[in-house]
């Protein structure tokens, strides 16, 4: 049989963590049809042969924690992702999925996930999860394996009101989650710092865990707190797994604030104790010492009720602002010099974008805490931050855990298009090259084989993506070819959109999306994947 593509001379890192070895690889249609020793395909007829001598050939990266749900509909090239070597993204994380979105609640769902819905020009023509999946299938350069998000589910069936759900509300939530999983969502996510999911009580979380368990699907939890209350937040997530038996993914395990450094090790110990009890629990992380979220995440919970509209209304009241400032004197776990404005409305961009809150405050002629509140009020909560204040030791502890997967927490962005706004966290453009260039090659923190396993087979297994994440005969032909001697992120927090170096070829379902570092702008081989 004639192969479509033969790759010769590459050093195979197959995704399992096994030592690299020389191998030649044949691809036919959307599958890997041969993985053999060097020279083994010399006589195999092929439509095309690529000599990749000196390069590493690996399964395409499976980004376990992504947010490209609607940005891929703004630009199906998914530029920032495919240039990192990502061939599959698990989207819909942190409770934020674009479906379900029934017509009467579409605007409310869209507002609730506004932090990831960057292009207002995207036409939300779907209502059910099945319709959303159909919209992305074949329209994107990489595969999407979408989770259904608690934020969307709750808004879709119960509106964006704060407060506890009663039994009837929980029953509606359960039915909607069940339908989305039957419609092909690979799991459920929640974002317990985002309204209205943040108002969920244990009974509501147990509903989601039970539905996930019923479908043997992943339950990914952006926990209630990544600061002073990290450990109670870990316990809350673990309790759902304990009660329902669901497979639990602790999203982006990290802690912010110097006074909390070290608590990540305790969190890992609790996760390990749960694993020892037979629970299926693991974490994911991106290799940076800063996170990114809405600035309003720093507000007390009571001040976030009603979402963006509630926040803006509340912050117009000077007495409320005074109360928040007073609370912050004890509860704020970050310094204002550690918090940078990464996205903000046009009229404020010149003044504050890319600046720390301390510098932005000087520009606004306000004290830092007042400046932060004023930015949230004036933009109606459309202001995002990059927040530093993480410990290298905590990051290393998460990376060292055998069950940890890499998840970028980034979005598919086009620096020259509608999604190229603000100064985003560099993870959207450089997560995997950062991992492979800095942590593997420069620091020696991880072996190449281990880093690639954390980027391929481990996340693929968590998401239950069949025949992906390991480069072997019969697998889907999702392949990333890279130069391990040069791969590096060249971007930074100051200059986040620069392309990485050393990602040479990226193949999705047998089709080259990136060749010699250049993207085929027309290639849309990505599919909406299901689990199992
Ligand atoms: Zn999150």
Coordinates of C-alpha atoms and ligand atoms in Angstrom, one line a residue:
X1 CA 0.0 0.0 0.0
X2 CA 1.2 3.5 -0.8
X3 CA 1.6 5.7 2.3
X4 CA 0.6 9.3 2.1
X5 CA 3.6 10.5 4.1
X6 CA 6.8 8.8 5.4
X7 CA 8.9 10.6 8.0
X8 CA 12.5 9.2 8.1
X9 CA 15.4 9.7 10.4
X10 CA 13.5 11.1 13.4
X11 CA 14.1 10.5 17.0
X12 CA 10.9 9.1 18.3
X13 CA 9.5 10.2 21.7
X14 CA 6.4 8.1 21.5
X15 CA 4.5 9.8 24.4
X16 CA 4.7 6.9 26.8
X17 CA 7.8 8.2 28.5
X18 CA 9.9 5.4 27.0
X19 CA 13.5 6.4 26.0
X20 CA 13.7 8.1 22.6
X21 CA 14.8 5.9 19.7
X22 CA 15.3 6.2 16.0
X23 CA 12.2 5.4 14.0
X24 CA 10.7 5.9 10.7
X25 CA 7.0 6.5 10.5
X26 CA 4.3 6.1 7.8
X27 CA 1.0 7.9 7.7
X28 CA -1.9 6.9 5.5
X29 CA -5.2 8.8 5.7
X30 CA -5.7 9.9 9.2
X31 CA -3.7 7.1 10.8
X32 CA -0.2 6.1 11.6
X33 CA 0.3 3.0 9.6
X34 CA 3.9 2.0 10.5
X35 CA 6.5 2.8 13.2
X36 CA 9.6 0.9 12.4
X37 CA 13.4 1.0 12.9
X38 CA 15.6 3.3 10.8
X39 CA 15.5 2.4 7.1
X40 CA 12.5 0.1 7.6
X41 CA 10.4 2.1 5.2
X42 CA 13.0 2.6 2.5
X43 CA 11.1 0.3 0.1
X44 CA 7.6 1.6 1.0
X45 CA 6.0 3.6 -1.8
X46 CA 4.9 7.0 -0.5
X47 CA 3.3 10.1 -2.0
X48 CA 5.7 12.2 0.1
X49 CA 8.8 11.6 2.2
X50 CA 10.1 14.0 4.8
X51 CA 13.7 13.6 6.1
X52 CA 13.5 14.7 9.7
X53 CA 17.0 13.5 10.7
X54 CA 18.1 15.3 13.9
X55 CA 14.6 16.2 14.9
X56 CA 12.3 14.7 17.6
X57 CA 9.0 13.2 16.4
X58 CA 6.3 13.0 19.1
X59 CA 2.5 12.6 19.3
X60 CA 0.9 16.0 18.8
X61 CA 0.4 17.8 22.1
X62 CA -2.9 17.3 23.9
X63 CA -3.6 20.5 25.8
X64 CA -5.7 19.3 28.7
X65 CA -6.7 22.7 29.8
X66 CA -7.7 25.2 27.1
X67 CA -10.2 28.0 26.5
X68 CA -10.4 28.2 22.7
X69 CA -14.1 27.4 22.6
X70 CA -15.2 30.5 20.7
X71 CA -11.9 32.0 19.6
X72 CA -11.5 29.0 17.1
X73 CA -14.7 30.2 15.5
X74 CA -13.2 33.7 15.2
X75 CA -10.2 32.1 13.4
X76 CA -10.1 28.4 12.7
X77 CA -6.3 28.5 12.1
X78 CA -5.9 28.5 15.9
X79 CA -2.5 30.2 15.3
X80 CA -1.2 30.5 18.8
X81 CA -1.9 26.9 19.6
X82 CA -0.8 25.0 16.5
X83 CA 2.6 26.8 16.4
X84 CA 3.2 25.3 19.8
X85 CA 2.7 21.8 18.5
X86 CA -0.8 21.4 20.0
X87 CA -3.0 19.1 18.0
X88 CA -5.8 18.6 20.4
X89 CA -7.3 21.0 23.0
X90 CA -9.6 19.9 25.8
X91 CA -11.8 23.1 25.8
X92 CA -14.6 24.2 28.0
X93 CA -12.5 24.4 31.2
X94 CA -13.2 26.4 34.3
X95 CA -16.9 26.0 34.0
X96 CA -16.9 28.1 30.8
X97 CA -18.3 26.4 27.7
X98 CA -20.4 28.1 25.0
X99 CA -23.1 25.5 25.2
X100 CA -25.8 24.8 26.1
X101 CA -27.1 28.2 25.2
X102 CA -30.8 28.2 24.5
X103 CA -32.0 31.2 22.5
X104 CA -33.6 32.9 25.5
X105 CA -30.5 32.6 27.6
X106 CA -27.9 33.0 24.9
X107 CA -26.9 36.5 25.9
X108 CA -26.6 35.6 29.5
X109 CA -24.4 32.6 28.8
X110 CA -22.3 34.7 26.6
X111 CA -21.8 37.4 29.2
X112 CA -21.1 34.7 31.9
X113 CA -18.2 33.3 29.8
X114 CA -17.1 36.7 28.5
X115 CA -13.5 36.3 29.8
X116 CA -12.9 33.7 27.0
X117 CA -15.3 35.0 24.3
X118 CA -13.0 37.6 22.9
X119 CA -14.5 38.3 19.4
X120 CA -18.0 39.8 19.5
X121 CA -18.2 39.0 15.8
X122 CA -18.5 35.3 16.4
X123 CA -22.1 34.3 15.5
X124 CA -23.5 32.1 18.3
X125 CA -25.8 30.0 16.1
X126 CA -25.9 27.0 18.4
X127 CA -28.2 26.1 21.2
X128 CA -27.5 22.6 22.2
X129 CA -24.1 21.0 22.9
X130 CA -24.5 18.8 19.8
X131 CA -25.0 21.9 17.7
X132 CA -21.9 23.6 19.1
X133 CA -19.8 20.4 18.4
X134 CA -21.2 20.3 14.8
X135 CA -20.1 23.9 14.4
X136 CA -16.5 23.3 15.3
X137 CA -16.1 19.9 13.6
X138 CA -14.0 20.3 10.5
X139 CA -13.8 24.1 11.0
X140 CA -10.6 24.3 13.0
X141 CA -6.9 23.4 12.4
X142 CA -6.7 21.3 15.6
X143 CA -9.0 18.9 17.4
X144 CA -11.3 20.1 20.1
X145 CA -12.4 17.8 22.9
X146 CA -14.9 20.0 24.7
X147 CA -16.1 19.8 28.3
X148 CA -19.4 21.2 29.2
X149 CA -19.1 24.0 31.8
X150 CA -21.0 24.5 35.0
X151 CA -21.3 28.2 34.4
X152 CA -23.0 27.7 31.1
X153 CA -25.2 24.9 32.4
X154 CA -26.4 26.9 35.4
X155 CA -27.1 30.0 33.4
X156 CA -28.8 28.0 30.7
X157 CA -31.3 26.3 33.0
X158 CA -31.5 28.5 36.0
X159 CA -30.4 32.0 34.9
X160 CA -27.5 33.9 36.3
X161 CA -29.0 34.5 39.7
X162 CA -26.8 34.0 42.7
X163 CA -27.8 31.8 45.5
X164 CA -28.4 28.1 46.1
X165 CA -30.3 25.9 43.7
X166 CA -33.3 24.1 45.2
X167 CA -34.1 20.5 44.4
X168 CA -36.0 21.5 41.2
X169 CA -33.0 23.7 40.1
X170 CA -30.6 20.8 40.7
X171 CA -32.8 18.5 38.7
X172 CA -32.8 20.9 35.8
X173 CA -29.0 21.2 36.1
X174 CA -28.6 17.4 36.2
X175 CA -30.8 16.9 33.1
X176 CA -28.9 19.6 31.2
X177 CA -25.5 18.1 32.1
X178 CA -26.7 14.6 31.2
X179 CA -27.8 15.8 27.8
X180 CA -24.5 17.6 27.1
X181 CA -22.5 14.4 27.9
X182 CA -24.9 12.4 25.8
X183 CA -24.3 15.0 23.0
X184 CA -20.6 14.3 23.1
X185 CA -19.1 16.5 25.8
X186 CA -16.0 14.6 27.1
X187 CA -16.6 15.7 30.7
X188 CA -17.9 18.5 32.9
X189 CA -15.9 21.4 34.2
X190 CA -16.7 23.9 37.0
X191 CA -15.2 27.2 37.9
X192 CA -16.0 27.8 41.5
X193 CA -14.5 31.3 41.4
X194 CA -16.8 32.4 38.6
X195 CA -20.4 33.5 39.0
X196 CA -22.9 31.8 39.1
X197 CA -21.0 28.5 39.6
X198 CA -19.3 30.0 42.7
X199 CA -22.7 29.9 44.4
X200 CA -22.9 26.1 44.2
X201 CA -23.2 24.2 47.5
X202 CA -22.0 20.6 48.0
X203 CA -25.4 19.2 46.9
X204 CA -25.1 21.0 43.6
X205 CA -21.5 19.9 43.0
X206 CA -22.5 16.3 43.9
X207 CA -25.1 16.5 41.0
X208 CA -22.3 17.3 38.6
X209 CA -20.0 14.6 40.0
X210 CA -22.8 12.0 39.7
X211 CA -23.6 12.9 36.1
X212 CA -19.8 12.7 35.3
X213 CA -19.6 9.3 37.0
X214 CA -22.7 8.0 35.2
X215 CA -20.9 8.7 31.9
X216 CA -17.5 7.8 33.2
X217 CA -16.5 11.3 32.2
X218 CA -13.9 13.7 33.6
X219 CA -15.0 16.3 36.2
X220 CA -12.5 19.2 35.9
X221 CA -12.6 21.6 38.8
X222 CA -11.3 25.1 38.9
X223 CA -11.4 25.3 42.6
X224 CA -13.0 27.8 44.9
X225 CA -9.7 29.3 46.0
X226 CA -6.0 29.4 44.9
X227 CA -4.8 31.7 47.7
X228 CA -5.2 31.7 51.4
X229 CA -8.0 29.0 51.3
X230 CA -6.3 26.6 48.8
X231 CA -6.5 23.6 51.2
X232 CA -10.2 23.8 52.0
X233 CA -10.8 24.2 48.3
X234 CA -8.9 21.0 47.6
X235 CA -10.9 19.2 50.2
X236 CA -14.1 20.5 48.7
X237 CA -13.1 19.1 45.3
X238 CA -11.9 15.8 46.7
X239 CA -15.2 15.4 48.6
X240 CA -17.1 15.4 45.3
X241 CA -14.9 12.5 44.1
X242 CA -15.3 10.7 47.4
X243 CA -19.1 11.1 47.4
X244 CA -19.8 10.3 43.7
X245 CA -16.8 8.3 42.5
X246 CA -16.2 10.6 39.6
X247 CA -12.9 11.0 37.9
X248 CA -11.6 14.3 39.2
X249 CA -9.2 16.7 37.5
X250 CA -7.8 19.5 39.8
X251 CA -7.3 22.3 37.3
X252 CA -4.1 24.4 37.3
X253 CA -2.9 23.4 40.7
X254 CA -1.0 26.4 42.1
X255 CA -1.2 28.9 44.9
X256 CA -0.8 32.7 44.8
X257 CA 0.7 34.9 47.5
X258 CA 4.0 34.5 49.2
X259 CA 2.3 33.8 52.6
X260 CA 0.7 30.7 51.0
X261 CA 3.9 29.2 49.4
X262 CA 4.3 25.6 50.3
X263 CA 0.6 24.8 50.6
X264 CA 0.7 23.2 47.2
X265 CA 2.8 20.4 48.6
X266 CA 0.1 19.9 51.3
X267 CA -2.5 19.9 48.5
X268 CA -0.5 17.2 46.6
X269 CA -0.3 15.1 49.8
X270 CA -4.1 15.3 50.1
X271 CA -4.5 14.3 46.5
X272 CA -2.1 11.4 47.0
X273 CA -4.0 10.3 50.1
X274 CA -7.2 10.3 48.0
X275 CA -5.4 8.3 45.2
X276 CA -4.3 5.8 47.8
X277 CA -7.9 5.4 48.8
X278 CA -8.7 4.5 45.2
X279 CA -10.0 7.8 43.9
X280 CA -9.2 8.7 40.4
X281 CA -7.7 12.2 41.0
X282 CA -4.9 14.2 39.2
X283 CA -3.9 17.7 38.5
X284 CA -2.7 19.8 35.6
X285 CA -0.5 22.9 35.4
X286 CA 1.2 25.3 33.0
X287 CA 4.9 26.1 33.5
X288 CA 4.7 29.7 34.6
X289 CA 4.9 31.6 37.9
X290 CA 1.9 33.8 37.1
X291 CA -1.8 33.2 36.4
X292 CA -4.4 35.2 34.6
X293 CA -8.1 35.9 35.3
X294 CA -10.6 38.7 35.6
X295 CA -9.3 41.4 38.0
X296 CA -12.7 41.0 39.8
X297 CA -11.5 37.6 41.0
X298 CA -9.7 39.5 43.8
X299 CA -13.1 40.9 45.1
X300 CA -14.7 39.3 48.1
X301 CA -17.3 36.7 47.1
X302 CA -20.2 38.8 48.2
X303 CA -19.1 41.6 45.9
X304 CA -19.2 39.4 42.9
X305 CA -22.9 38.5 43.1
X306 CA -24.8 39.3 39.9
X307 CA -21.7 38.9 37.7
X308 CA -20.4 41.8 35.7
X309 CA -23.5 43.9 35.9
X310 CA -23.8 43.4 39.7
X311 CA -20.1 44.2 40.2
X312 CA -20.3 47.5 38.2
X313 CA -23.5 48.6 40.0
X314 CA -22.1 47.7 43.5
X315 CA -18.8 49.5 42.9
X316 CA -20.6 52.8 42.1
X317 CA -21.3 53.0 45.8
X318 CA -18.5 54.6 47.8
X319 CA -19.5 52.8 51.0
X320 CA -19.2 49.4 49.3
X321 CA -15.8 50.4 48.0
X322 CA -14.7 51.4 51.5
X323 CA -15.9 48.0 52.8
X324 CA -14.0 46.1 50.2
X325 CA -10.8 48.1 50.8
X326 CA -11.2 47.4 54.5
X327 CA -11.5 43.7 53.9
X328 CA -8.6 43.7 51.5
X329 CA -6.2 44.9 54.3
X330 CA -6.4 41.4 55.6
X331 CA -7.7 39.2 52.8
X332 CA -5.7 40.4 49.7
X333 CA -3.0 37.8 49.3
X334 CA -1.2 39.5 46.4
X335 CA 0.7 42.8 46.3
X336 CA -0.6 45.4 43.8
X337 CA 2.9 45.4 42.3
X338 CA 2.4 41.7 41.4
X339 CA -0.9 42.3 39.5
X340 CA -0.7 43.5 35.9
X341 CA -3.5 44.7 33.6
X342 CA -3.6 42.3 30.6
X343 CA -6.8 43.2 28.9
X344 CA -9.0 46.3 29.2
X345 CA -11.5 48.4 27.3
X346 CA -10.2 50.7 24.5
X347 CA -10.4 54.0 26.3
X348 CA -8.2 52.8 29.1
X349 CA -5.7 50.9 27.1
X350 CA -3.2 53.7 26.6
X351 CA -3.3 54.5 30.3
X352 CA -3.1 51.1 32.0
X353 CA -2.5 48.1 29.7
X354 CA 0.5 46.1 30.6
X355 CA 1.1 48.1 33.8
X356 CA 1.0 46.9 37.3
X357 CA -1.9 48.1 39.4
X358 CA 0.6 50.3 41.3
X359 CA 1.7 52.0 38.0
X360 CA -1.9 52.1 36.7
X361 CA -2.9 53.8 39.9
X362 CA -0.3 56.4 39.5
X363 CA -1.6 57.0 35.9
X364 CA -5.2 57.3 37.2
X365 CA -4.0 59.4 40.2
X366 CA -5.7 57.1 42.7
X367 CA -4.4 54.8 45.5
X368 CA -3.9 51.2 44.1
X369 CA -6.9 49.6 45.8
X370 CA -9.2 52.4 44.5
X371 CA -7.6 52.1 41.1
X372 CA -8.4 48.4 40.9
X373 CA -12.0 49.0 41.9
X374 CA -12.4 51.9 39.5
X375 CA -11.1 49.8 36.6
X376 CA -13.7 47.1 37.4
X377 CA -16.5 49.6 37.6
X378 CA -15.6 51.6 34.5
X379 CA -15.2 48.6 32.4
X380 CA -18.2 46.7 33.8
X381 CA -15.7 43.9 34.8
X382 CA -14.0 43.8 31.4
X383 CA -10.5 44.0 32.8
X384 CA -8.2 41.0 33.1
X385 CA -5.0 40.6 35.0
X386 CA -1.8 38.6 34.9
X387 CA -1.0 37.9 38.6
X388 CA 2.4 36.9 39.8
X389 CA 3.2 35.8 43.3
X390 CA 3.7 32.0 42.7
X391 CA 6.5 29.9 44.1
X392 CA 9.0 28.0 41.8
X393 CA 9.1 25.3 44.4
X394 CA 5.4 24.8 44.3
X395 CA 5.5 24.6 40.5
X396 CA 8.3 22.0 40.6
X397 CA 6.3 19.9 43.1
X398 CA 3.3 19.7 40.7
X399 CA 5.5 19.0 37.7
X400 CA 7.2 16.2 39.6
X401 CA 4.0 14.3 40.3
X402 CA 3.6 11.2 38.1
X403 CA 0.0 11.9 37.3
X404 CA 0.4 15.6 36.4
X405 CA -0.6 16.7 32.9
X406 CA 0.3 19.9 31.2
X407 CA -2.6 22.2 30.3
X408 CA -1.8 25.7 29.0
X409 CA -4.9 27.4 30.3
X410 CA -4.5 29.4 27.1
X411 CA -6.6 30.4 24.1
X412 CA -6.2 30.1 20.4
X413 CA -5.4 33.6 19.4
X414 CA -4.5 35.5 16.3
X415 CA -2.2 38.5 17.1
X416 CA -3.5 40.3 14.0
X417 CA -7.2 39.5 14.4
X418 CA -10.1 40.3 16.7
X419 CA -8.8 37.9 19.3
X420 CA -5.4 39.6 19.4
X421 CA -6.5 42.1 22.0
X422 CA -4.7 43.2 25.1
X423 CA -1.5 41.7 26.4
X424 CA -2.4 38.1 27.2
X425 CA -0.6 35.6 29.4
X426 CA 2.3 34.2 27.3
X427 CA 1.0 30.6 27.9
X428 CA -1.5 31.1 25.0
X429 CA 1.5 31.3 22.6
X430 CA 4.4 29.6 24.3
X431 CA 3.4 27.0 26.9
X432 CA 4.9 23.9 25.3
X433 CA 8.0 25.5 23.9
X434 CA 8.6 27.0 27.3
X435 CA 8.3 23.5 28.9
X436 CA 10.6 21.9 26.4
X437 CA 13.1 24.7 26.0
X438 CA 13.4 26.1 29.5
X439 CA 12.4 23.2 31.9
X440 CA 13.8 20.4 29.8
X441 CA 16.8 21.7 27.9
X442 CA 18.0 24.7 30.0
X443 CA 17.1 23.7 33.5
X444 CA 17.1 19.9 33.3
X445 CA 14.0 19.9 35.5
X446 CA 12.3 17.2 33.4
X447 CA 13.6 14.7 30.8
X448 CA 12.4 15.2 27.3
X449 CA 10.5 11.9 27.4
X450 CA 8.8 12.8 30.6
X451 CA 7.8 16.3 29.5
X452 CA 6.4 14.8 26.3
X453 CA 4.4 12.2 28.2
X454 CA 2.9 15.0 30.3
X455 CA 1.9 16.7 27.1
X456 CA 0.5 13.7 25.3
X457 CA -0.3 10.3 26.7
X458 CA -1.2 11.5 30.2
X459 CA -3.7 14.2 29.2
X460 CA -5.1 11.9 26.4
X461 CA -5.7 9.2 29.0
X462 CA -7.3 11.7 31.5
X463 CA -9.7 12.8 28.7
X464 CA -10.2 9.2 27.4
X465 CA -9.2 10.2 23.9
X466 CA -8.9 6.9 22.1
X467 CA -5.9 6.3 19.8
X468 CA -4.4 9.7 20.6
X469 CA -1.5 10.8 22.8
X470 CA 0.8 7.9 21.9
X471 CA 2.6 7.6 18.6
X472 CA 2.2 4.0 17.5
X473 CA 0.9 2.0 14.6
X474 CA -2.9 2.4 14.4
X475 CA -3.1 5.7 16.3
X476 CA -4.5 8.8 14.8
X477 CA -1.8 10.7 12.9
X478 CA -1.5 13.7 15.2
X479 CA 2.2 14.3 15.1
X480 CA 4.5 17.1 16.2
X481 CA 8.1 17.3 14.9
X482 CA 10.4 19.6 16.8
X483 CA 14.1 20.5 17.2
X484 CA 14.9 19.7 20.8
X485 CA 18.2 21.7 20.5
X486 CA 16.4 24.9 19.7
X487 CA 12.8 24.7 20.8
X488 CA 12.0 27.7 23.0
X489 CA 9.3 30.2 23.7
X490 CA 10.5 33.6 22.5
X491 CA 7.7 35.5 24.0
X492 CA 7.3 37.2 27.4
X493 CA 4.8 38.9 29.6
X494 CA 5.8 42.2 27.9
X495 CA 5.8 40.8 24.4
X496 CA 3.4 37.8 24.6
X497 CA 2.5 37.2 20.9
X498 CA 5.9 36.3 19.5
X499 CA 6.0 32.9 17.9
X500 CA 8.0 30.1 19.5
X501 CA 11.0 28.5 17.8
X502 CA 11.8 24.9 17.0
X503 CA 8.3 23.5 16.3
X504 CA 8.9 22.3 12.8
X505 CA 6.0 20.2 11.5
X506 CA 2.5 19.8 13.0
X507 CA 0.2 17.1 11.6
X508 CA -3.4 16.8 12.6
X509 CA -5.4 13.7 11.5
X510 CA -2.8 13.0 8.8
X511 CA -2.8 16.5 7.4
X512 CA 0.2 18.9 7.7
X513 CA -1.1 22.1 9.4
X514 CA 2.4 23.4 10.0
X515 CA 5.3 22.5 7.7
X516 CA 8.8 23.8 8.2
X517 CA 7.4 26.3 10.7
X518 CA 4.9 27.7 8.2
X519 CA 1.1 27.2 8.7
X520 CA -1.1 26.1 5.8
X521 CA -3.8 28.8 6.3
X522 CA -6.5 26.6 4.6
X523 CA -5.9 23.4 6.6
X524 CA -8.9 22.6 8.9
X525 CA -8.4 18.9 9.7
X526 CA -9.5 19.3 13.3
X527 CA -12.5 17.4 14.6
X528 CA -14.8 17.6 17.6
X529 CA -13.6 14.6 19.6
X530 CA -15.6 12.4 21.9
X531 CA -14.3 10.3 24.8
X532 CA -14.0 6.5 25.0
Ligands
LIG1 ZN1 -9.4 28.0 35.6

